[in-house]
XYZ file of C-alpha atoms in Angstrom:
484
model
C 136.816 45.337 137.910
C 139.389 47.998 137.170
C 142.657 47.479 139.017
C 142.865 50.942 140.582
C 139.352 50.759 141.955
C 139.961 47.256 143.307
C 143.288 48.259 144.848
C 141.799 51.369 146.399
C 138.968 49.325 147.842
C 141.463 46.877 149.359
C 143.428 49.779 150.854
C 140.275 50.828 152.682
C 141.179 48.137 155.195
C 144.933 48.716 155.570
C 145.648 49.402 159.223
C 148.864 51.113 160.236
C 150.248 47.669 161.074
C 149.940 46.563 157.458
C 152.027 49.422 156.114
C 155.268 47.900 157.331
C 156.798 44.560 158.273
C 157.756 43.419 161.739
C 161.164 43.558 163.379
C 162.360 40.076 162.410
C 161.544 40.748 158.768
C 163.536 43.994 159.002
C 166.474 42.109 160.507
C 166.484 39.523 157.732
C 166.396 42.134 155.003
C 169.174 44.106 156.711
C 171.290 40.954 157.021
C 170.671 40.186 153.361
C 171.699 43.689 152.281
C 174.858 43.629 154.417
C 175.849 40.295 152.848
C 175.879 42.063 149.474
C 177.788 45.220 150.406
C 181.040 44.224 148.723
C 179.495 42.315 145.823
C 179.859 43.798 142.356
C 177.215 41.471 140.969
C 174.451 39.562 142.682
C 173.765 37.027 139.982
C 175.475 33.762 140.876
C 175.116 32.131 137.476
C 177.245 33.981 134.860
C 175.031 32.706 132.066
C 172.166 34.746 133.512
C 173.974 38.106 133.746
C 172.643 39.571 130.520
C 169.595 37.386 130.056
C 166.244 39.096 130.726
C 164.279 37.567 133.595
C 161.346 36.918 131.266
C 163.605 34.628 129.248
C 165.017 32.895 132.319
C 161.650 31.917 133.716
C 160.089 31.057 130.362
C 162.311 27.956 130.298
C 161.271 26.709 133.736
C 159.396 23.454 134.275
C 155.637 23.656 134.681
C 154.762 19.971 134.615
C 154.461 19.400 138.370
C 150.875 18.514 139.189
C 149.328 16.730 142.165
C 148.829 13.019 141.765
C 145.673 12.715 143.828
C 142.233 14.103 143.079
C 142.194 17.937 143.470
C 138.605 17.889 144.750
C 139.494 15.460 147.515
C 142.532 17.546 148.419
C 140.401 20.672 148.700
C 137.993 18.888 151.021
C 140.852 17.659 153.203
C 142.302 21.193 153.368
C 139.078 22.614 154.806
C 139.655 24.049 158.290
C 136.719 23.349 160.561
C 137.878 25.860 163.163
C 141.167 27.169 164.483
C 141.864 26.614 168.181
C 140.734 29.602 170.224
C 139.017 31.373 167.338
C 136.157 33.703 168.325
C 132.529 32.808 167.804
C 130.671 33.866 164.706
C 133.332 33.140 162.058
C 131.365 33.281 158.812
C 133.943 32.604 156.104
C 135.677 29.546 154.703
C 139.232 28.721 155.810
C 141.632 26.287 154.177
C 145.185 25.243 154.897
C 147.600 22.697 153.515
C 150.389 21.896 151.101
C 150.757 22.148 147.355
C 153.554 20.137 145.767
C 155.760 22.185 143.445
C 158.484 19.590 142.803
C 157.499 15.953 143.279
C 161.000 14.663 142.473
C 162.688 16.635 145.269
C 159.671 16.561 147.568
C 159.269 20.346 147.646
C 155.931 21.689 148.865
C 154.604 25.126 149.790
C 152.169 25.745 152.639
C 149.199 28.061 152.196
C 146.449 29.519 154.369
C 143.375 30.653 152.424
C 140.481 32.733 153.731
C 137.390 33.441 151.698
C 135.396 36.636 151.945
C 132.453 36.392 154.346
C 130.193 38.408 152.055
C 129.537 37.308 148.467
C 132.866 35.503 148.086
C 132.062 34.335 144.569
C 131.924 37.938 143.344
C 135.216 38.970 144.986
C 138.668 38.816 143.347
C 141.453 36.438 144.375
C 144.477 37.960 146.089
C 147.850 36.307 146.755
C 149.905 37.801 149.612
C 153.692 37.372 149.919
C 155.925 38.621 152.715
C 159.564 39.510 152.240
C 162.765 38.739 154.077
C 163.926 37.038 151.948
C 162.744 34.124 154.032
C 159.909 35.469 156.229
C 156.521 33.862 156.716
C 153.358 35.224 155.145
C 151.387 33.254 157.727
C 153.169 34.659 160.787
C 153.536 38.191 159.425
C 150.843 38.911 156.852
C 148.050 36.658 158.076
C 148.493 36.814 161.854
C 149.873 40.317 162.419
C 148.920 42.461 159.460
C 145.961 41.825 157.174
C 144.580 38.397 158.044
C 141.237 37.788 159.785
C 142.690 37.060 163.255
C 145.242 38.276 165.772
C 146.839 36.056 168.425
C 145.979 37.212 171.931
C 148.687 37.676 174.543
C 147.971 34.216 175.974
C 149.267 32.663 172.736
C 146.269 30.311 172.739
C 143.267 32.330 171.587
C 142.438 34.629 168.693
C 140.611 37.906 168.264
C 139.030 39.379 165.141
C 141.003 41.838 163.010
C 138.364 44.357 161.981
C 140.586 45.593 159.125
C 141.099 42.153 157.532
C 141.536 42.206 153.768
C 139.229 39.234 153.259
C 136.380 41.707 153.708
C 137.041 42.753 150.106
C 138.898 39.796 148.553
C 139.544 36.055 148.871
C 143.109 35.948 150.206
C 145.848 33.303 149.897
C 148.778 33.667 152.300
C 151.674 31.692 150.807
C 154.739 30.685 152.823
C 157.377 31.077 150.147
C 159.984 29.992 149.232
C 160.435 26.394 150.439
C 162.032 26.339 153.880
C 159.972 29.290 155.127
C 157.442 28.644 157.892
C 155.706 25.328 157.261
C 156.906 25.042 153.631
C 159.631 22.472 153.106
C 161.740 20.348 150.805
C 162.784 16.755 151.366
C 165.997 17.573 149.454
C 168.162 19.748 151.697
C 170.284 20.984 148.786
C 167.208 22.873 147.552
C 167.786 25.394 150.335
C 171.327 25.999 149.101
C 170.017 26.666 145.574
C 167.189 28.928 146.683
C 166.935 32.356 145.068
C 164.737 34.650 143.033
C 164.254 32.377 139.972
C 163.380 29.275 142.020
C 161.025 31.303 144.220
C 159.222 32.591 141.114
C 159.085 29.136 139.530
C 157.694 27.484 142.664
C 155.116 30.212 143.288
C 153.930 29.923 139.697
C 153.581 26.132 139.909
C 151.836 26.581 143.259
C 149.233 28.813 141.609
C 148.632 26.347 138.771
C 148.145 23.466 141.183
C 146.131 25.495 143.667
C 143.739 26.626 140.929
C 143.288 22.974 139.927
C 142.330 22.328 143.538
C 139.996 25.366 143.615
C 138.690 25.493 140.016
C 135.940 27.984 140.908
C 138.694 30.623 141.157
C 140.353 29.946 137.788
C 138.482 32.690 135.945
C 138.529 35.080 138.903
C 140.667 38.254 138.627
C 143.971 37.628 140.425
C 145.985 40.349 142.145
C 149.382 39.696 143.706
C 150.462 41.864 146.613
C 152.959 41.888 149.463
C 155.685 43.950 151.082
C 159.424 44.523 151.493
C 161.495 41.908 149.590
C 158.261 40.945 147.845
C 159.322 43.892 145.681
C 161.432 41.160 144.044
C 159.087 38.210 144.456
C 155.999 39.854 142.991
C 157.316 41.428 139.757
C 159.217 38.238 138.974
C 156.206 36.036 139.652
C 154.112 38.354 137.473
C 156.729 38.097 134.722
C 156.624 34.311 135.034
C 152.842 34.244 134.721
C 152.777 36.546 131.697
C 155.542 34.619 129.933
C 153.724 31.303 130.360
C 150.353 32.843 129.505
C 151.936 34.004 126.257
C 153.427 30.550 125.618
C 150.074 28.926 126.274
C 148.408 31.272 123.823
C 151.067 30.618 121.180
C 150.797 26.855 121.607
C 146.972 27.020 121.456
C 146.845 24.526 124.327
C 145.201 21.769 122.273
C 145.427 19.371 125.205
C 142.449 21.081 126.915
C 144.670 21.892 129.904
C 144.256 25.651 130.200
C 147.105 26.956 132.324
C 146.368 30.625 131.695
C 146.244 32.621 134.944
C 143.924 35.641 134.990
C 146.452 38.126 136.423
C 144.988 41.629 136.576
C 147.572 43.618 138.525
C 150.225 43.732 141.235
C 150.630 45.897 144.325
C 153.657 46.100 146.660
C 153.967 47.986 149.948
C 157.282 49.551 150.990
C 158.988 47.510 148.267
C 162.664 46.601 148.101
C 163.357 47.325 144.424
C 166.906 48.612 143.981
C 169.968 47.960 146.139
C 171.693 51.352 145.945
C 168.557 53.479 145.701
C 167.100 51.746 148.743
C 170.325 52.197 150.703
C 170.633 55.904 149.929
C 166.898 56.381 150.375
C 167.163 54.795 153.843
C 169.775 57.256 155.089
C 168.136 60.193 153.333
C 164.945 59.252 155.175
C 166.721 59.096 158.552
C 168.372 62.459 157.894
C 165.130 64.118 156.779
C 163.450 62.865 159.965
C 166.217 64.119 162.256
C 167.650 60.713 163.154
C 171.147 61.462 161.814
C 173.092 64.700 161.509
C 173.720 66.879 158.484
C 177.387 65.866 158.606
C 176.702 62.114 158.632
C 174.225 62.439 155.767
C 176.616 64.612 153.768
C 179.341 61.971 154.170
C 177.032 59.186 153.017
C 175.597 61.247 150.142
C 179.072 62.100 148.848
C 180.498 58.584 149.334
C 177.662 56.425 148.012
C 176.621 56.666 144.371
C 172.995 56.018 143.535
C 174.054 54.994 140.019
C 176.506 52.272 141.107
C 175.588 48.613 141.351
C 177.643 48.004 144.502
C 178.889 49.694 147.656
C 182.500 50.836 147.458
C 184.869 50.960 150.446
C 184.332 54.661 151.116
C 180.564 54.240 151.086
C 180.778 51.198 153.327
C 182.761 53.081 155.981
C 180.428 56.078 155.795
C 177.447 53.813 156.386
C 178.875 51.817 159.295
C 179.778 55.038 161.097
C 176.097 55.971 161.197
C 174.614 55.793 164.710
C 170.865 56.348 164.691
C 170.008 54.900 168.113
C 167.557 52.189 169.101
C 164.689 52.545 166.669
C 162.006 50.308 165.308
C 163.036 51.004 161.727
C 159.715 49.663 160.486
C 158.004 52.482 162.396
C 160.480 55.079 163.632
C 157.805 56.785 165.754
C 156.414 53.574 167.203
C 157.167 51.906 170.542
C 159.587 49.005 170.871
C 159.101 45.639 172.557
C 160.820 45.237 175.932
C 161.558 41.664 177.023
C 162.697 41.222 180.633
C 165.101 38.576 181.884
C 162.191 36.609 183.337
C 160.594 36.342 179.892
C 157.838 38.891 180.440
C 157.343 41.411 177.684
C 155.604 44.728 177.156
C 155.493 47.725 174.851
C 157.781 50.622 175.743
C 154.855 53.029 175.353
C 151.178 52.745 174.507
C 150.041 53.372 170.942
C 146.407 52.437 170.180
C 146.133 49.625 167.652
C 149.881 48.887 167.637
C 151.646 46.111 169.530
C 155.394 45.791 168.839
C 155.389 42.519 170.827
C 152.754 40.772 168.711
C 155.343 38.349 167.345
C 155.662 36.676 170.779
C 152.099 35.297 171.105
C 151.950 34.664 167.344
C 154.989 32.403 167.553
C 153.546 30.596 170.562
C 150.216 30.090 168.807
C 151.689 28.718 165.572
C 153.925 26.325 167.505
C 150.969 24.746 169.259
C 150.527 21.126 168.079
C 146.747 21.626 168.112
C 147.041 24.692 165.876
C 149.398 22.935 163.463
C 146.986 20.006 163.252
C 144.037 22.329 162.579
C 145.998 24.102 159.832
C 146.928 20.707 158.299
C 150.599 21.590 158.698
C 153.358 19.147 159.502
C 154.170 19.197 163.211
C 157.413 21.117 163.410
C 159.174 24.028 165.083
C 157.705 27.021 163.276
C 159.946 30.066 162.802
C 158.785 33.421 161.504
C 161.883 33.829 159.314
C 164.511 31.508 157.835
C 168.023 32.621 156.995
C 169.240 31.659 153.522
C 173.023 31.860 153.536
C 173.275 32.827 149.871
C 170.012 33.803 148.230
C 170.757 33.277 144.537
C 170.279 35.501 141.504
C 168.856 38.568 143.223
C 169.076 41.451 140.717
C 170.495 44.774 141.888
C 167.437 46.503 140.464
C 163.931 45.508 139.466
C 163.546 48.412 137.007
C 164.024 46.256 133.840
C 161.423 43.751 135.064
C 158.987 46.507 136.028
C 159.426 48.120 132.603
C 158.657 44.822 130.870
C 155.518 44.400 132.957
C 154.430 47.950 132.147
C 155.075 47.322 128.451
C 152.890 44.231 128.698
C 150.058 46.429 130.013
C 150.001 45.122 133.596
C 148.719 47.709 136.131
C 151.172 48.262 138.995
C 150.654 49.942 142.360
C 153.477 50.801 144.767
C 152.476 52.150 148.167
C 154.596 53.281 151.100
C 153.794 53.763 154.752
C 155.933 56.776 155.465
C 156.994 55.744 158.982
C 159.114 52.907 157.478
C 162.826 53.616 157.090
C 163.813 50.094 155.956
C 162.312 50.352 152.475
C 161.290 54.018 152.601
C 159.300 56.089 150.143
C 162.464 58.123 149.493
C 164.158 55.092 147.934
C 161.027 54.044 146.053
C 160.770 57.522 144.536
C 164.218 57.100 142.945
C 163.107 53.837 141.340
C 159.832 55.351 140.104
C 161.859 58.149 138.510
C 163.953 55.539 136.659
C 160.830 54.193 134.970
C 160.523 57.458 132.965
C 156.742 57.444 132.924
C 154.684 60.519 132.189
C 152.402 61.826 134.924
C 148.681 61.685 134.139
C 147.420 62.836 137.551
C 149.888 64.895 139.629
C 150.831 64.439 143.276
C 147.865 65.184 145.480
C 146.489 64.290 148.904
C 143.895 61.617 149.476
C 141.715 61.796 152.536
C 140.327 59.401 155.132
C 137.215 61.074 156.469
C 138.300 64.678 157.004
C 142.009 63.921 157.437
C 144.784 63.625 154.880
C 145.703 59.944 154.814
C 148.612 60.241 152.375
C 149.465 61.268 148.859
C 149.094 59.662 145.456
C 150.387 60.213 141.936
C 149.262 58.370 138.833
C 151.371 57.738 135.767
C 150.751 56.583 132.247
C 150.187 52.902 131.470
C 148.454 52.004 134.716
C 151.254 52.795 137.177
C 150.463 54.403 140.557
C 152.582 55.440 143.560
C 150.949 56.300 146.885
C 151.933 57.032 150.473
C 150.029 56.459 153.702
C 150.822 58.879 156.488
C 149.143 57.932 159.746
C 147.115 55.282 161.605
C 143.971 56.873 160.200
C 145.351 56.117 156.735
C 143.293 52.953 156.937
C 140.624 55.135 155.355
C 139.755 54.772 151.716
C 141.467 56.054 148.606
C 138.299 55.124 146.776
C 136.246 58.045 148.060
C 138.973 60.531 147.153
C 140.003 59.222 143.747
C 136.839 57.890 142.204
C 136.879 55.225 139.485
C 140.298 55.547 137.863
C 142.071 53.196 135.489
């Protein structure tokens, strides 16, 4: 299956909710960015400053495999039913842990849903949320593209008619360790957590998971996610390609084929470049009337898009910005109002959009019965975890993206254009830095008889698209045809 066609087919089922993250994810990314405002470099290990990421991860350990029988583990991960799920569920569900470091006792939690229709012919898709430190189970699976939504009672579920498992078999991975139900028995692991360890652990997770589910080893794999997954996904892809190349070079005479059939990556509203995202954020607010000409002019003249850090003048220009109480994930959407008595409600009604969905989701995932059904350790589940110092986060992902493009990996970036946190304005600057020639110029794509967004295709399998409205859940496929 060609990547563009597969990606377009998946986007058929993107609801407006899936085009942006939720408020807590926004808060964690904002906190992370503010922690780096005065930093001239974001790589904590000086030996890594000039070393390409492909070289860093090619030296990582890949010898962590489960001790017990993978077939037995798969059977024990099978979810009979989730508490409160609706009748008529016709697809397989699995949940459990995959060990990624047996010495430190580090394990990642996953929730896997198969496609209800001809699952064996559908690709495999790995979903990662951002943060850094936010849960793909609580965000991606339960409030964006998973098969269920938690009802307001926090005890029952309803069907998500736009679930992505209609077109793919989807793994939701809580990554890195310490996020959601994922954990480490060695607390110092959390202090060392950063981009390289997240990529290493996700790669080892995939190797071990595919041993547990061998029927998916030859299946096309696509990796997708949102927000800070703009770091996670390219770096995981680089890890996979580096080890695939090593496996090929070593001929793998031990009959242990660790090659992963990666076919492409796709990231929504990606965080890719520190300065370009920052300037793109305020440019977006200005272009949508949220800040004045004068405030934008001060920021534009004080902050350099070509710098690797925020200088004092830029910092003061930014903190003077007052844009009001907005849901920055959807600047035109309602906000969640929580009263002193604990009751909550949406500030206004918008069909298909509930800004308070995190409240019943959190209640549901903290139910002991739900945790038991998911095969998760009984614990206090949080939708996001704060990492005090997330290590080795590059200022820009452009070098890694260029290496992936040079390796022939198809890449899709898509942006819901109501999102000001990682807006399309910032992503455009990064796309420009890639210096790719245009093979199909900027044009609208339609959902039914309405423009759903815009798309531009570049050489070497790179595509950038926007989605403009709730009806953007319509299909690119009908408007673009079978493109490479």
